[in-house]
Amino acid sequence: RGRWQGPETFGEPVRIGEGFDNVLWLGTGDFTGNGYADVVVISKDEQALVHLNQGGLNGMDTLAAPLRFGGKLPEVTYDTIALGDLTGDGRTDIVGRLQHTGQVHRIINRSAAGAPEMFAPPQPFAVLDPGDIPAGLADVTASGRPDLLVLHADNSLSVHEVYAHGRGPEGEPAGEAVRHALDTGWNLETYKVLTLTDIDGDGHPDLLGLRHDGTLMVHRHSGSFDPRSPETTFDPPQVLGKGWDRFDIIS
């Protein structure tokens, strides 16, 4: 509804599409740089498709027919994907963890959606432990560059400041990431989905979690980041809504 209102922040759901039953993964991002959120999906047959936003929320006319990203994504398998602008050009890029490994790749958006060779070949972005799960990509540290939120096998959460030493023109990190421990007690037995998004419109990413019982929770960003006490970055959880148990993906 345009501003933070606690449990009343979101209005009633609006249907904007159908036929998404073949979707393995779904996310939102501005792939053309026009300021509107497009919907990108990875289908079960590994096709990468984008549904471009046609100018704002307008029911079933919100999204255009899907466009292919010039065929399949690179011939490697990613089991976790996150979206964010790695180069600062205003267009959404892709980060993916190589299946069953700790290797995280960056796939840079090079052209307008639907054009051939939209994405550059995958390049190294970060190295995690094999049991780590990238949970989101956003500027948690208030550095002006995106960070990688990581859920660890011991149920702790940390932010990897991938660009702590700077970044190159193709989104390449200039050095090793700096890890900041955020909190403990996170697990996928309680939370079906964890992601980062700006719920309250203050320009800082908030931590959004969907519990298995259908409760939507948010830990709002405090508005600042102190590397000496990173556990204070996110405020205590607040309930955003209930009855979300019929959803299995949030973005």
PDB file of C-alpha atoms in Angstrom:
ATOM      1  CA  ARG A   1       0.000   0.000   0.000  1.00  0.00           C
ATOM      2  CA  GLY A   2       3.008   2.307  -0.400  1.00  0.00           C
ATOM      3  CA  ARG A   3       4.077   2.666   3.222  1.00  0.00           C
ATOM      4  CA  TRP A   4       4.697   0.673   6.367  1.00  0.00           C
ATOM      5  CA  GLN A   5       1.461  -0.211   8.178  1.00  0.00           C
ATOM      6  CA  GLY A   6       2.406  -3.337  10.105  1.00  0.00           C
ATOM      7  CA  PRO A   7      -0.038  -6.182   9.361  1.00  0.00           C
ATOM      8  CA  GLU A   8      -1.963  -3.791   7.068  1.00  0.00           C
ATOM      9  CA  THR A   9       1.056  -3.099   4.837  1.00  0.00           C
ATOM     10  CA  PHE A  10      -0.277  -5.362   2.093  1.00  0.00           C
ATOM     11  CA  GLY A  11      -3.748  -5.168   0.621  1.00  0.00           C
ATOM     12  CA  GLU A  12      -5.746  -8.007  -0.851  1.00  0.00           C
ATOM     13  CA  PRO A  13      -3.951 -10.166  -3.450  1.00  0.00           C
ATOM     14  CA  VAL A  14      -4.355  -9.265  -7.118  1.00  0.00           C
ATOM     15  CA  ARG A  15      -4.088 -11.988  -9.754  1.00  0.00           C
ATOM     16  CA  ILE A  16      -1.570 -10.970 -12.423  1.00  0.00           C
ATOM     17  CA  GLY A  17      -0.904 -14.255 -14.200  1.00  0.00           C
ATOM     18  CA  GLU A  18      -1.841 -17.867 -14.779  1.00  0.00           C
ATOM     19  CA  GLY A  19      -0.108 -20.987 -16.048  1.00  0.00           C
ATOM     20  CA  PHE A  20       2.822 -20.862 -13.635  1.00  0.00           C
ATOM     21  CA  ASP A  21       2.458 -24.519 -12.600  1.00  0.00           C
ATOM     22  CA  ASN A  22       5.549 -25.460 -14.635  1.00  0.00           C
ATOM     23  CA  VAL A  23       7.744 -23.057 -12.659  1.00  0.00           C
ATOM     24  CA  LEU A  24      10.688 -24.345 -10.658  1.00  0.00           C
ATOM     25  CA  TRP A  25      11.758 -20.898  -9.407  1.00  0.00           C
ATOM     26  CA  LEU A  26      10.337 -17.371  -9.637  1.00  0.00           C
ATOM     27  CA  GLY A  27      11.703 -13.940  -8.786  1.00  0.00           C
ATOM     28  CA  THR A  28      11.208 -10.267  -9.539  1.00  0.00           C
ATOM     29  CA  GLY A  29      13.653  -7.688 -10.829  1.00  0.00           C
ATOM     30  CA  ASP A  30      13.995  -4.797 -13.248  1.00  0.00           C
ATOM     31  CA  PHE A  31      15.569  -6.491 -16.258  1.00  0.00           C
ATOM     32  CA  THR A  32      15.188  -3.528 -18.645  1.00  0.00           C
ATOM     33  CA  GLY A  33      16.078  -0.609 -16.372  1.00  0.00           C
ATOM     34  CA  ASN A  34      12.708   1.151 -16.757  1.00  0.00           C
ATOM     35  CA  GLY A  35      11.855   1.156 -13.056  1.00  0.00           C
ATOM     36  CA  TYR A  36       9.171  -1.554 -13.167  1.00  0.00           C
ATOM     37  CA  ALA A  37       9.451  -5.010 -11.626  1.00  0.00           C
ATOM     38  CA  ASP A  38       9.488  -7.805 -14.173  1.00  0.00           C
ATOM     39  CA  VAL A  39       8.896 -11.460 -13.317  1.00  0.00           C
ATOM     40  CA  VAL A  40      11.571 -13.988 -14.216  1.00  0.00           C
ATOM     41  CA  VAL A  41      11.035 -17.729 -13.969  1.00  0.00           C
ATOM     42  CA  ILE A  42      13.056 -20.873 -14.422  1.00  0.00           C
ATOM     43  CA  SER A  43      10.781 -23.585 -15.771  1.00  0.00           C
ATOM     44  CA  LYS A  44      11.008 -27.268 -14.914  1.00  0.00           C
ATOM     45  CA  ASP A  45      12.502 -27.892 -18.364  1.00  0.00           C
ATOM     46  CA  GLU A  46      15.255 -25.347 -17.526  1.00  0.00           C
ATOM     47  CA  GLN A  47      14.011 -22.541 -19.754  1.00  0.00           C
ATOM     48  CA  ALA A  48      14.669 -19.009 -18.518  1.00  0.00           C
ATOM     49  CA  LEU A  49      11.711 -16.727 -19.214  1.00  0.00           C
ATOM     50  CA  VAL A  50      10.906 -13.119 -18.370  1.00  0.00           C
ATOM     51  CA  HIS A  51       7.435 -11.600 -18.186  1.00  0.00           C
ATOM     52  CA  LEU A  52       7.974  -7.868 -18.736  1.00  0.00           C
ATOM     53  CA  ASN A  53       5.957  -5.382 -16.729  1.00  0.00           C
ATOM     54  CA  GLN A  54       3.756  -3.310 -19.063  1.00  0.00           C
ATOM     55  CA  GLY A  55       3.640  -0.188 -16.915  1.00  0.00           C
ATOM     56  CA  GLY A  56       2.476  -1.044 -13.415  1.00  0.00           C
ATOM     57  CA  LEU A  57      -0.121  -3.111 -11.614  1.00  0.00           C
ATOM     58  CA  ASN A  58      -3.103  -3.728 -13.900  1.00  0.00           C
ATOM     59  CA  GLY A  59      -4.548  -7.127 -13.077  1.00  0.00           C
ATOM     60  CA  MET A  60      -4.084  -9.740 -15.787  1.00  0.00           C
ATOM     61  CA  ASP A  61      -2.657  -7.061 -18.116  1.00  0.00           C
ATOM     62  CA  THR A  62       0.259  -6.308 -15.791  1.00  0.00           C
ATOM     63  CA  LEU A  63       2.680  -8.667 -17.510  1.00  0.00           C
ATOM     64  CA  ALA A  64       3.429  -9.232 -21.176  1.00  0.00           C
ATOM     65  CA  ALA A  65       3.736 -12.668 -22.751  1.00  0.00           C
ATOM     66  CA  PRO A  66       6.956 -14.409 -21.671  1.00  0.00           C
ATOM     67  CA  LEU A  67      10.188 -13.919 -23.578  1.00  0.00           C
ATOM     68  CA  ARG A  68      13.018 -16.412 -23.685  1.00  0.00           C
ATOM     69  CA  PHE A  69      16.520 -15.367 -22.699  1.00  0.00           C
ATOM     70  CA  GLY A  70      17.989 -16.678 -25.957  1.00  0.00           C
ATOM     71  CA  GLY A  71      17.457 -20.311 -24.943  1.00  0.00           C
ATOM     72  CA  LYS A  72      18.665 -22.087 -21.853  1.00  0.00           C
ATOM     73  CA  LEU A  73      20.864 -20.508 -19.237  1.00  0.00           C
ATOM     74  CA  PRO A  74      24.500 -21.729 -19.165  1.00  0.00           C
ATOM     75  CA  GLU A  75      24.830 -25.519 -19.292  1.00  0.00           C
ATOM     76  CA  VAL A  76      25.429 -25.819 -15.570  1.00  0.00           C
ATOM     77  CA  THR A  77      22.892 -26.444 -12.853  1.00  0.00           C
ATOM     78  CA  TYR A  78      22.208 -23.937 -10.098  1.00  0.00           C
ATOM     79  CA  ASP A  79      20.227 -25.049  -7.073  1.00  0.00           C
ATOM     80  CA  THR A  80      19.824 -21.578  -5.563  1.00  0.00           C
ATOM     81  CA  ILE A  81      19.330 -18.279  -7.397  1.00  0.00           C
ATOM     82  CA  ALA A  82      19.289 -14.648  -6.253  1.00  0.00           C
ATOM     83  CA  LEU A  83      18.680 -11.446  -8.212  1.00  0.00           C
ATOM     84  CA  GLY A  84      20.314  -8.039  -7.888  1.00  0.00           C
ATOM     85  CA  ASP A  85      22.150  -5.279  -9.754  1.00  0.00           C
ATOM     86  CA  LEU A  86      25.824  -6.227  -9.526  1.00  0.00           C
ATOM     87  CA  THR A  87      27.203  -3.598 -11.915  1.00  0.00           C
ATOM     88  CA  GLY A  88      25.191  -0.518 -10.933  1.00  0.00           C
ATOM     89  CA  ASP A  89      23.661  -0.089 -14.400  1.00  0.00           C
ATOM     90  CA  GLY A  90      20.073  -0.290 -13.132  1.00  0.00           C
ATOM     91  CA  ARG A  91      19.375  -3.741 -14.583  1.00  0.00           C
ATOM     92  CA  THR A  92      18.989  -6.975 -12.671  1.00  0.00           C
ATOM     93  CA  ASP A  93      21.735  -9.602 -12.798  1.00  0.00           C
ATOM     94  CA  ILE A  94      21.665 -13.210 -11.587  1.00  0.00           C
ATOM     95  CA  VAL A  95      23.667 -14.988  -8.897  1.00  0.00           C
ATOM     96  CA  GLY A  96      23.518 -18.779  -8.655  1.00  0.00           C
ATOM     97  CA  ARG A  97      25.087 -21.474  -6.492  1.00  0.00           C
ATOM     98  CA  LEU A  98      26.480 -24.368  -8.516  1.00  0.00           C
ATOM     99  CA  GLN A  99      24.552 -27.471  -7.533  1.00  0.00           C
ATOM    100  CA  HIS A 100      25.930 -29.360  -4.496  1.00  0.00           C
ATOM    101  CA  THR A 101      28.956 -27.057  -4.179  1.00  0.00           C
ATOM    102  CA  GLY A 102      29.926 -23.835  -2.446  1.00  0.00           C
ATOM    103  CA  GLN A 103      30.741 -22.082  -5.729  1.00  0.00           C
ATOM    104  CA  VAL A 104      28.577 -19.047  -6.460  1.00  0.00           C
ATOM    105  CA  HIS A 105      28.555 -17.565  -9.977  1.00  0.00           C
ATOM    106  CA  ARG A 106      27.476 -14.178 -11.297  1.00  0.00           C
ATOM    107  CA  ILE A 107      25.634 -13.921 -14.619  1.00  0.00           C
ATOM    108  CA  ILE A 108      25.606 -10.323 -15.833  1.00  0.00           C
ATOM    109  CA  ASN A 109      22.661  -8.830 -17.745  1.00  0.00           C
ATOM    110  CA  ARG A 110      24.135  -7.300 -20.900  1.00  0.00           C
ATOM    111  CA  SER A 111      21.184  -6.332 -23.061  1.00  0.00           C
ATOM    112  CA  ALA A 112      17.469  -5.618 -23.247  1.00  0.00           C
ATOM    113  CA  ALA A 113      15.223  -8.509 -22.246  1.00  0.00           C
ATOM    114  CA  GLY A 114      14.466 -10.925 -25.063  1.00  0.00           C
ATOM    115  CA  ALA A 115      17.577 -10.101 -27.094  1.00  0.00           C
ATOM    116  CA  PRO A 116      20.047 -12.850 -28.060  1.00  0.00           C
ATOM    117  CA  GLU A 117      22.880 -13.423 -25.618  1.00  0.00           C
ATOM    118  CA  MET A 118      21.165 -11.378 -22.939  1.00  0.00           C
ATOM    119  CA  PHE A 119      23.449 -12.812 -20.259  1.00  0.00           C
ATOM    120  CA  ALA A 120      27.220 -12.927 -20.159  1.00  0.00           C
ATOM    121  CA  PRO A 121      28.868 -16.303 -19.462  1.00  0.00           C
ATOM    122  CA  PRO A 122      28.924 -17.189 -15.746  1.00  0.00           C
ATOM    123  CA  GLN A 123      31.913 -15.977 -13.760  1.00  0.00           C
ATOM    124  CA  PRO A 124      33.042 -16.535 -10.143  1.00  0.00           C
ATOM    125  CA  PHE A 125      31.331 -14.399  -7.511  1.00  0.00           C
ATOM    126  CA  ALA A 126      31.842 -16.011  -4.094  1.00  0.00           C
ATOM    127  CA  VAL A 127      32.909 -19.252  -2.434  1.00  0.00           C
ATOM    128  CA  LEU A 128      30.809 -20.680   0.406  1.00  0.00           C
ATOM    129  CA  ASP A 129      30.776 -23.926   2.347  1.00  0.00           C
ATOM    130  CA  PRO A 130      28.855 -26.657   0.470  1.00  0.00           C
ATOM    131  CA  GLY A 131      26.108 -26.631   3.117  1.00  0.00           C
ATOM    132  CA  ASP A 132      25.539 -22.870   2.876  1.00  0.00           C
ATOM    133  CA  ILE A 133      22.445 -21.501   1.145  1.00  0.00           C
ATOM    134  CA  PRO A 134      22.450 -18.028  -0.503  1.00  0.00           C
ATOM    135  CA  ALA A 135      19.182 -16.489   0.698  1.00  0.00           C
ATOM    136  CA  GLY A 136      19.218 -13.050  -0.908  1.00  0.00           C
ATOM    137  CA  LEU A 137      21.193 -10.294  -2.593  1.00  0.00           C
ATOM    138  CA  ALA A 138      20.871  -6.679  -1.384  1.00  0.00           C
ATOM    139  CA  ASP A 139      22.794  -3.844   0.246  1.00  0.00           C
ATOM    140  CA  VAL A 140      22.581  -4.973   3.884  1.00  0.00           C
ATOM    141  CA  THR A 141      25.795  -3.183   4.932  1.00  0.00           C
ATOM    142  CA  ALA A 142      24.736   0.230   3.532  1.00  0.00           C
ATOM    143  CA  SER A 143      27.874   0.345   1.380  1.00  0.00           C
ATOM    144  CA  GLY A 144      26.027   1.168  -1.822  1.00  0.00           C
ATOM    145  CA  ARG A 145      26.796  -2.284  -3.257  1.00  0.00           C
ATOM    146  CA  PRO A 146      24.880  -5.570  -2.932  1.00  0.00           C
ATOM    147  CA  ASP A 147      25.812  -8.127  -0.289  1.00  0.00           C
ATOM    148  CA  LEU A 148      25.058 -11.851  -0.201  1.00  0.00           C
ATOM    149  CA  LEU A 149      22.828 -13.113   2.609  1.00  0.00           C
ATOM    150  CA  VAL A 150      23.770 -16.668   3.577  1.00  0.00           C
ATOM    151  CA  LEU A 151      21.984 -19.294   5.677  1.00  0.00           C
ATOM    152  CA  HIS A 152      24.441 -21.767   7.200  1.00  0.00           C
ATOM    153  CA  ALA A 153      24.009 -25.434   8.071  1.00  0.00           C
ATOM    154  CA  ASP A 154      24.152 -24.603  11.804  1.00  0.00           C
ATOM    155  CA  ASN A 155      21.045 -22.386  11.383  1.00  0.00           C
ATOM    156  CA  SER A 156      23.028 -19.162  11.672  1.00  0.00           C
ATOM    157  CA  LEU A 157      22.632 -16.271   9.255  1.00  0.00           C
ATOM    158  CA  SER A 158      25.398 -14.050   7.939  1.00  0.00           C
ATOM    159  CA  VAL A 159      25.956 -11.362   5.366  1.00  0.00           C
ATOM    160  CA  HIS A 160      28.915 -11.689   3.026  1.00  0.00           C
ATOM    161  CA  GLU A 161      30.208  -8.267   2.037  1.00  0.00           C
ATOM    162  CA  VAL A 162      31.364  -9.457  -1.373  1.00  0.00           C
ATOM    163  CA  TYR A 163      32.472  -5.999  -2.515  1.00  0.00           C
ATOM    164  CA  ALA A 164      34.245  -5.025   0.702  1.00  0.00           C
ATOM    165  CA  HIS A 165      37.400  -4.326  -1.330  1.00  0.00           C
ATOM    166  CA  GLY A 166      35.634  -2.821  -4.354  1.00  0.00           C
ATOM    167  CA  ARG A 167      34.183  -4.146  -7.597  1.00  0.00           C
ATOM    168  CA  GLY A 168      35.060  -4.142 -11.279  1.00  0.00           C
ATOM    169  CA  PRO A 169      32.944  -3.026 -14.265  1.00  0.00           C
ATOM    170  CA  GLU A 170      31.597  -6.556 -14.840  1.00  0.00           C
ATOM    171  CA  GLY A 171      30.545  -6.992 -11.218  1.00  0.00           C
ATOM    172  CA  GLU A 172      33.706  -8.849 -10.256  1.00  0.00           C
ATOM    173  CA  PRO A 173      34.758  -8.594  -6.575  1.00  0.00           C
ATOM    174  CA  ALA A 174      38.145  -6.940  -6.040  1.00  0.00           C
ATOM    175  CA  GLY A 175      39.045  -9.242  -3.150  1.00  0.00           C
ATOM    176  CA  GLU A 176      37.727 -11.828  -0.743  1.00  0.00           C
ATOM    177  CA  ALA A 177      34.362 -11.264   0.884  1.00  0.00           C
ATOM    178  CA  VAL A 178      34.120 -10.183   4.516  1.00  0.00           C
ATOM    179  CA  ARG A 179      31.650 -12.234   6.554  1.00  0.00           C
ATOM    180  CA  HIS A 180      29.479 -10.620   9.245  1.00  0.00           C
ATOM    181  CA  ALA A 181      27.492 -12.929  11.556  1.00  0.00           C
ATOM    182  CA  LEU A 182      23.927 -11.665  11.923  1.00  0.00           C
ATOM    183  CA  ASP A 183      21.991 -14.080  14.113  1.00  0.00           C
ATOM    184  CA  THR A 184      21.301 -17.692  15.001  1.00  0.00           C
ATOM    185  CA  GLY A 185      18.190 -19.829  15.239  1.00  0.00           C
ATOM    186  CA  TRP A 186      17.205 -19.736  11.580  1.00  0.00           C
ATOM    187  CA  ASN A 187      16.198 -22.985   9.951  1.00  0.00           C
ATOM    188  CA  LEU A 188      14.160 -24.226   7.022  1.00  0.00           C
ATOM    189  CA  GLU A 189      12.035 -26.359   9.345  1.00  0.00           C
ATOM    190  CA  THR A 190      10.460 -23.133  10.646  1.00  0.00           C
ATOM    191  CA  TYR A 191      10.790 -20.957   7.555  1.00  0.00           C
ATOM    192  CA  LYS A 192       9.654 -22.173   4.153  1.00  0.00           C
ATOM    193  CA  VAL A 193      11.260 -19.152   2.450  1.00  0.00           C
ATOM    194  CA  LEU A 194      13.755 -16.454   3.467  1.00  0.00           C
ATOM    195  CA  THR A 195      14.487 -13.447   1.262  1.00  0.00           C
ATOM    196  CA  LEU A 196      15.474  -9.777   1.263  1.00  0.00           C
ATOM    197  CA  THR A 197      13.197  -6.971   0.121  1.00  0.00           C
ATOM    198  CA  ASP A 198      12.408  -3.385   1.117  1.00  0.00           C
ATOM    199  CA  ILE A 199       9.063  -3.711   2.899  1.00  0.00           C
ATOM    200  CA  ASP A 200       8.857  -0.252   4.474  1.00  0.00           C
ATOM    201  CA  GLY A 201      10.250   1.840   1.599  1.00  0.00           C
ATOM    202  CA  ASP A 202      13.195   3.301   3.514  1.00  0.00           C
ATOM    203  CA  GLY A 203      15.761   2.178   0.950  1.00  0.00           C
ATOM    204  CA  HIS A 204      17.180  -0.585   3.155  1.00  0.00           C
ATOM    205  CA  PRO A 205      16.516  -4.307   2.605  1.00  0.00           C
ATOM    206  CA  ASP A 206      14.358  -6.023   5.201  1.00  0.00           C
ATOM    207  CA  LEU A 207      14.480  -9.725   6.018  1.00  0.00           C
ATOM    208  CA  LEU A 208      11.249 -11.419   4.986  1.00  0.00           C
ATOM    209  CA  GLY A 209      10.365 -14.932   6.091  1.00  0.00           C
ATOM    210  CA  LEU A 210       7.417 -17.203   5.353  1.00  0.00           C
ATOM    211  CA  ARG A 211       6.791 -19.801   8.041  1.00  0.00           C
ATOM    212  CA  HIS A 212       5.347 -23.208   7.278  1.00  0.00           C
ATOM    213  CA  ASP A 213       2.213 -22.316   9.251  1.00  0.00           C
ATOM    214  CA  GLY A 214       1.492 -19.503   6.760  1.00  0.00           C
ATOM    215  CA  THR A 215       2.665 -16.603   8.927  1.00  0.00           C
ATOM    216  CA  LEU A 216       4.568 -13.914   7.023  1.00  0.00           C
ATOM    217  CA  MET A 217       7.240 -12.296   9.205  1.00  0.00           C
ATOM    218  CA  VAL A 218       9.543  -9.334   8.659  1.00  0.00           C
ATOM    219  CA  HIS A 219      12.701  -8.240  10.433  1.00  0.00           C
ATOM    220  CA  ARG A 220      12.988  -4.595   9.399  1.00  0.00           C
ATOM    221  CA  HIS A 221      16.429  -3.178   8.691  1.00  0.00           C
ATOM    222  CA  SER A 222      17.491  -0.816  11.459  1.00  0.00           C
ATOM    223  CA  GLY A 223      18.726   1.721   8.906  1.00  0.00           C
ATOM    224  CA  SER A 224      22.387   1.340   9.785  1.00  0.00           C
ATOM    225  CA  PHE A 225      25.111  -1.285   9.838  1.00  0.00           C
ATOM    226  CA  ASP A 226      27.893  -1.570  12.424  1.00  0.00           C
ATOM    227  CA  PRO A 227      30.522  -4.212  11.580  1.00  0.00           C
ATOM    228  CA  ARG A 228      31.392  -4.354  15.293  1.00  0.00           C
ATOM    229  CA  SER A 229      27.843  -5.506  16.150  1.00  0.00           C
ATOM    230  CA  PRO A 230      26.222  -6.816  12.955  1.00  0.00           C
ATOM    231  CA  GLU A 231      23.616  -8.709  14.981  1.00  0.00           C
ATOM    232  CA  THR A 232      21.835  -5.372  15.557  1.00  0.00           C
ATOM    233  CA  THR A 233      21.262  -4.818  11.817  1.00  0.00           C
ATOM    234  CA  PHE A 234      17.750  -6.250  11.776  1.00  0.00           C
ATOM    235  CA  ASP A 235      15.031  -5.408  14.295  1.00  0.00           C
ATOM    236  CA  PRO A 236      12.977  -8.068  16.142  1.00  0.00           C
ATOM    237  CA  PRO A 237      10.367  -9.822  13.983  1.00  0.00           C
ATOM    238  CA  GLN A 238       6.914  -8.429  13.314  1.00  0.00           C
ATOM    239  CA  VAL A 239       3.935 -10.206  11.815  1.00  0.00           C
ATOM    240  CA  LEU A 240       3.041  -8.976   8.325  1.00  0.00           C
ATOM    241  CA  GLY A 241       0.170 -11.335   7.758  1.00  0.00           C
ATOM    242  CA  LYS A 242      -1.282 -14.799   8.214  1.00  0.00           C
ATOM    243  CA  GLY A 243      -2.894 -17.285   5.861  1.00  0.00           C
ATOM    244  CA  TRP A 244       0.003 -17.354   3.399  1.00  0.00           C
ATOM    245  CA  ASP A 245       0.369 -21.147   3.619  1.00  0.00           C
ATOM    246  CA  ARG A 246      -0.937 -21.619   0.054  1.00  0.00           C
ATOM    247  CA  PHE A 247       2.143 -19.808  -1.303  1.00  0.00           C
ATOM    248  CA  ASP A 248       5.465 -21.624  -1.758  1.00  0.00           C
ATOM    249  CA  ILE A 249       7.479 -18.768  -3.316  1.00  0.00           C
ATOM    250  CA  ILE A 250       7.735 -15.136  -2.175  1.00  0.00           C
ATOM    251  CA  SER A 251       9.896 -12.406  -3.692  1.00  0.00           C
TER     252      SER A 251
END
